[in-house]
Short mmCIF file of C-alpha atoms in Angstrom, two decimals:
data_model
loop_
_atom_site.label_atom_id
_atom_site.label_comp_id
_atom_site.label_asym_id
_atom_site.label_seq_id
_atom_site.Cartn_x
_atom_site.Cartn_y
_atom_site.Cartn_z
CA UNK A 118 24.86 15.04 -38.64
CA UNK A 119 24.05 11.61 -40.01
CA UNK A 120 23.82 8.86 -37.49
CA UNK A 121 25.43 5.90 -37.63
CA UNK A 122 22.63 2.68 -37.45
CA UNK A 123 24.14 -0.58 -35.87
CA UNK A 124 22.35 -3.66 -37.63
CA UNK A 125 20.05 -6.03 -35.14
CA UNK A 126 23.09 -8.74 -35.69
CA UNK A 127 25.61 -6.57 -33.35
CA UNK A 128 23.25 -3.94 -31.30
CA UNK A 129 24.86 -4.14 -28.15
CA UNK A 130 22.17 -5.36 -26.39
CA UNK A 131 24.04 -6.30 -22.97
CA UNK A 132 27.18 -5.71 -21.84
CA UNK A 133 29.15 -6.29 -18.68
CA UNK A 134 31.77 -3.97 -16.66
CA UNK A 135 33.64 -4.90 -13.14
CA UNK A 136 30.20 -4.82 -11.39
CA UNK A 137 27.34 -3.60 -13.29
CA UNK A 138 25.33 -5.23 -16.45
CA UNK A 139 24.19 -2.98 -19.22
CA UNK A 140 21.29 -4.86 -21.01
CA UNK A 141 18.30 -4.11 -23.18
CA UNK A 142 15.28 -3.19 -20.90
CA UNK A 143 12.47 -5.67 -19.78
CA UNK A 144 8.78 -4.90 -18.91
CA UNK A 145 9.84 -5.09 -15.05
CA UNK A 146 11.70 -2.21 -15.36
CA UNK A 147 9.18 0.35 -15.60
CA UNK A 148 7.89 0.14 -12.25
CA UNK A 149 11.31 0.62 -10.76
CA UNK A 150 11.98 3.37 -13.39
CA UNK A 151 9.02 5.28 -12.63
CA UNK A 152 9.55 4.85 -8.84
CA UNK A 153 13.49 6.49 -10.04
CA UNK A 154 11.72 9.06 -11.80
CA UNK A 155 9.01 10.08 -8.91
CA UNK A 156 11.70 10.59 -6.53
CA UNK A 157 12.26 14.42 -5.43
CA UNK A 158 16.08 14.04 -5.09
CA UNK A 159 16.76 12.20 -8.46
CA UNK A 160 15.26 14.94 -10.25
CA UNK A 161 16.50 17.51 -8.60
CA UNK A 162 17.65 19.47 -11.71
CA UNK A 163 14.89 18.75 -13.78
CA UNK A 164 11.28 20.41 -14.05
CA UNK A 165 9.70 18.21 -11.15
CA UNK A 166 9.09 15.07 -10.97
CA UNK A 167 7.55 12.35 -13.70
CA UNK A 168 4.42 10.75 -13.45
CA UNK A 169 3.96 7.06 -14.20
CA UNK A 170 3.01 8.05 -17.65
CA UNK A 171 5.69 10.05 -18.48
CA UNK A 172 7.54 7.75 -17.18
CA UNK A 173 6.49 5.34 -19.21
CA UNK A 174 6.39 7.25 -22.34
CA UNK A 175 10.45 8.03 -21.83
CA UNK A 176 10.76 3.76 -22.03
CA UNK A 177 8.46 4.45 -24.80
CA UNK A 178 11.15 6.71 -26.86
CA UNK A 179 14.12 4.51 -25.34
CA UNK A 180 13.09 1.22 -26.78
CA UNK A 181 12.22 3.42 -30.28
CA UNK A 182 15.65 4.66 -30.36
CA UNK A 183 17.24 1.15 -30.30
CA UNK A 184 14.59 0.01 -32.72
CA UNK A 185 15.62 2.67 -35.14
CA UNK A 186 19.59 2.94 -34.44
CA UNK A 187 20.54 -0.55 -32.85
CA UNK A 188 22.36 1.90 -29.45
CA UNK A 189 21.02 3.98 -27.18
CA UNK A 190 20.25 3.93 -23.33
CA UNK A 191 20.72 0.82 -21.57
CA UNK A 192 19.33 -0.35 -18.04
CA UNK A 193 21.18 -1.10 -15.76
CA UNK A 194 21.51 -3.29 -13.01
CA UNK A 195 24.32 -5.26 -10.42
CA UNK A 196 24.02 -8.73 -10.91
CA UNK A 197 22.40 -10.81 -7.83
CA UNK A 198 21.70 -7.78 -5.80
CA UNK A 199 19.76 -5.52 -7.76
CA UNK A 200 17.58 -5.73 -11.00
CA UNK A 201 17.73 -1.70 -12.11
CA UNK A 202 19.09 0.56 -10.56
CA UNK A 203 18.64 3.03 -13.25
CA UNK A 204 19.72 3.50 -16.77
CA UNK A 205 23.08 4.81 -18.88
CA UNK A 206 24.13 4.92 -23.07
CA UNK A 207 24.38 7.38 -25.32
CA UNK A 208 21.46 8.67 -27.70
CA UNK A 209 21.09 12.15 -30.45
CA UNK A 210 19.83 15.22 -29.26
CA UNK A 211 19.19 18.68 -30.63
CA UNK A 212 18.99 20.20 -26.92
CA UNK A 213 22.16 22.31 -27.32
CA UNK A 214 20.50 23.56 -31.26
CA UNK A 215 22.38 21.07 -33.60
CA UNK A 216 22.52 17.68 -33.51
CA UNK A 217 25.19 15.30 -31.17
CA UNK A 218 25.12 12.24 -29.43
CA UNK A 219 24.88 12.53 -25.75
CA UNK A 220 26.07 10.45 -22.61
CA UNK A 221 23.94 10.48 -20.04
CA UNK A 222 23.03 8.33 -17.10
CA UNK A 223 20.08 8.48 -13.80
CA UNK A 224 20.44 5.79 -11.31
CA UNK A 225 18.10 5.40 -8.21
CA UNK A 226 18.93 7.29 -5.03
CA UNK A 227 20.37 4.49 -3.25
CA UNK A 228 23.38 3.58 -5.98
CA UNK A 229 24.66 7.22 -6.12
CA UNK A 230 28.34 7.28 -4.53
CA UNK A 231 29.44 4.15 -5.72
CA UNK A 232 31.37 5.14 -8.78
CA UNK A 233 28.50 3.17 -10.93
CA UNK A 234 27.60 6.02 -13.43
CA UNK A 235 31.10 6.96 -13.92
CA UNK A 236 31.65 2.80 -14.62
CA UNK A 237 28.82 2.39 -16.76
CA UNK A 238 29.16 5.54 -18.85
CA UNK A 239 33.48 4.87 -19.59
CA UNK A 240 31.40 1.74 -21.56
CA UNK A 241 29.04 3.50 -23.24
CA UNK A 242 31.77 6.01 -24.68
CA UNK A 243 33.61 2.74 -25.56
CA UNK A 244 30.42 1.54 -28.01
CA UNK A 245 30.59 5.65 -29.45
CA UNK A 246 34.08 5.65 -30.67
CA UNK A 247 35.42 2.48 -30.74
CA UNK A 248 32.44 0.55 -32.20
CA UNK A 249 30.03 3.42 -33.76
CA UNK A 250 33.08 5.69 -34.62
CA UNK A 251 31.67 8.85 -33.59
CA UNK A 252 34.04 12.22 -33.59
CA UNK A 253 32.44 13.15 -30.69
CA UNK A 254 30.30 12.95 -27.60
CA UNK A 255 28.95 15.01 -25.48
CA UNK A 256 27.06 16.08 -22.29
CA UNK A 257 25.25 18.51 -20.90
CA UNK A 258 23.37 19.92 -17.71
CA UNK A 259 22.51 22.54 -15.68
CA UNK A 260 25.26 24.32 -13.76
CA UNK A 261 24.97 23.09 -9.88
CA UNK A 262 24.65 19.76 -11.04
CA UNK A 263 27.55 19.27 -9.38
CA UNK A 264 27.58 15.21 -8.85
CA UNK A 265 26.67 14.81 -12.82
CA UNK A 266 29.41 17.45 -13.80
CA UNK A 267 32.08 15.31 -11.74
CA UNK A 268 30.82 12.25 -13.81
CA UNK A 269 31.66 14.22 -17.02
CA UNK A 270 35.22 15.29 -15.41
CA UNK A 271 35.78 11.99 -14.26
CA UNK A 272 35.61 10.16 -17.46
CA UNK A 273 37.70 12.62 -19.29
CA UNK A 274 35.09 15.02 -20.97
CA UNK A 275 36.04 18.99 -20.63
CA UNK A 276 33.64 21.97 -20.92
CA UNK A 277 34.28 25.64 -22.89
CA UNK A 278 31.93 28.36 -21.42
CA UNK A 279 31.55 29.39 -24.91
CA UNK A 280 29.75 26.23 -25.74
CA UNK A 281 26.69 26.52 -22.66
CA UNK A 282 23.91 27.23 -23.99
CA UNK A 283 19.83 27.74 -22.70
CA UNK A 284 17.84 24.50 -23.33
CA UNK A 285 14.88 25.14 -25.83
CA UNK A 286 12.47 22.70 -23.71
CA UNK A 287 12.68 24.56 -20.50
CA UNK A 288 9.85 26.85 -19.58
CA UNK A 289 11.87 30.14 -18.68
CA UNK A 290 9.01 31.70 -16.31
CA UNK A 291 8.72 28.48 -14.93
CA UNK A 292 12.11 27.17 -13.94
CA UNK A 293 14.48 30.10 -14.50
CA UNK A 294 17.17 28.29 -12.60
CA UNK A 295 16.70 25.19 -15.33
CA UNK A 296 17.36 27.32 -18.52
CA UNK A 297 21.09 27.62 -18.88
CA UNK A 298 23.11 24.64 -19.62
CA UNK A 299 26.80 23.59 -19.14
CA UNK A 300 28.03 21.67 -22.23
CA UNK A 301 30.63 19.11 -22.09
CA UNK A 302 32.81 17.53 -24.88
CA UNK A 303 34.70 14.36 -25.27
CA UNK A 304 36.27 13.75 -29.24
CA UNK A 305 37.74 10.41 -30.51
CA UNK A 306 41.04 11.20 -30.21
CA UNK A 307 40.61 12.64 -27.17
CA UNK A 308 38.99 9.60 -25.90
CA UNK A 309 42.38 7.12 -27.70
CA UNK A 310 44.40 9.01 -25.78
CA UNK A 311 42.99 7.74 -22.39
CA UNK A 312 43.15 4.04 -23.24
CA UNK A 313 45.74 1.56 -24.31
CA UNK A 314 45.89 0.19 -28.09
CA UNK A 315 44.37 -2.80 -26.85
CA UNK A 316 41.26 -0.97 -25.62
CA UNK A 317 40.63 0.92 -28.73
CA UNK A 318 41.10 -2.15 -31.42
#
């Protein structure tokens, strides 16, 4: 799969939905993302928590991303009440054994409920087919992931069992319960469908 590379002239460095801003990340942000990422109940279906490094080190690969393919994840934040709240965008993996471009989202423990990932990712599949023209998106997680598998529902992606697969990073002995993987797809026309004319021009 060749991905497509937006040129520095129209990356989509910020955008704006009904409450949230989507906008390329600042140097402030890693303290609050590394607070995100330290938190117990955030990473709940990961392999533990992240230290600051690591934490650091995933802005690291973030901001390479956009360097090399003008999209990726944004941060996010709600304008006059809070700076980040966590981040959302689409970026390539190989997780599932080929290559795709995922949707994904993590916002901090206090802005779950809110309908903000669900808000913020509808935008991000918005950049993938309307301005990147992708064929497809997807997602991915583990099984009882249940609040990130209603995101997924709720903005019109669908899952085949056939298509779950066990994620090559995860340390079996380790985190049994982490291997296997629910996979979730979303296709252009599949997305058209949702939306009026005027959304997909």
């Amino acid at each position: 799969m060749t991905f497509p590379i937006l040129p520095p002239a129209t990356s989509p460095r910020a955008e704006r939905t009904e409450r949230l801003l989507l906008r390329s990340w600042r140097g402030a942000d890693r303290d609050a993302h590394a607070a995100m990422n330290a938190d117990p109940a955030v990473m709940e279906h990961f392999p533990g928590t992240m230290s600051r490094q690591q934490s650091d080190e995933m802005v690291d690969r973030v901001l390479a991303h956009w360097a090399e393919l003008g999209w990726g994840l944004w941060a996010v934040e709600i304008p006059e009440v809070a700076p980040f709240i966590g981040f959302v965008g689409i970026a390539r993996q190989n997780a599932p054994g080929y290559p795709v471009v995922e949707v994904g989202w993590r916002l901090a423990r206090p802005y779950w409920g809110h309908g903000y990932a669900s808000e913020a990712a509808e935008r991000a599949l918005l950049l993938g087919f309307q301005t990147l023209r992708l064929d497809e998106i997807v997602s991915f997680t583990v099984p009882q992931n249940s609040r990130s598998r209603a995101v997924m529902e709720r903005i019109g992606m669908h899952r085949d069992a056939a298509d779950d697969f066990d994620h090559p990073r995860i340390d079996a002995a380790r985190y049994p319960q982490l291997v296997r993987h629910v996979l979730y797809r979303l296709t252009g026309p599949e997305w058209r469908a949702r939306h009026t004319p005027e959304e997909t021009a």
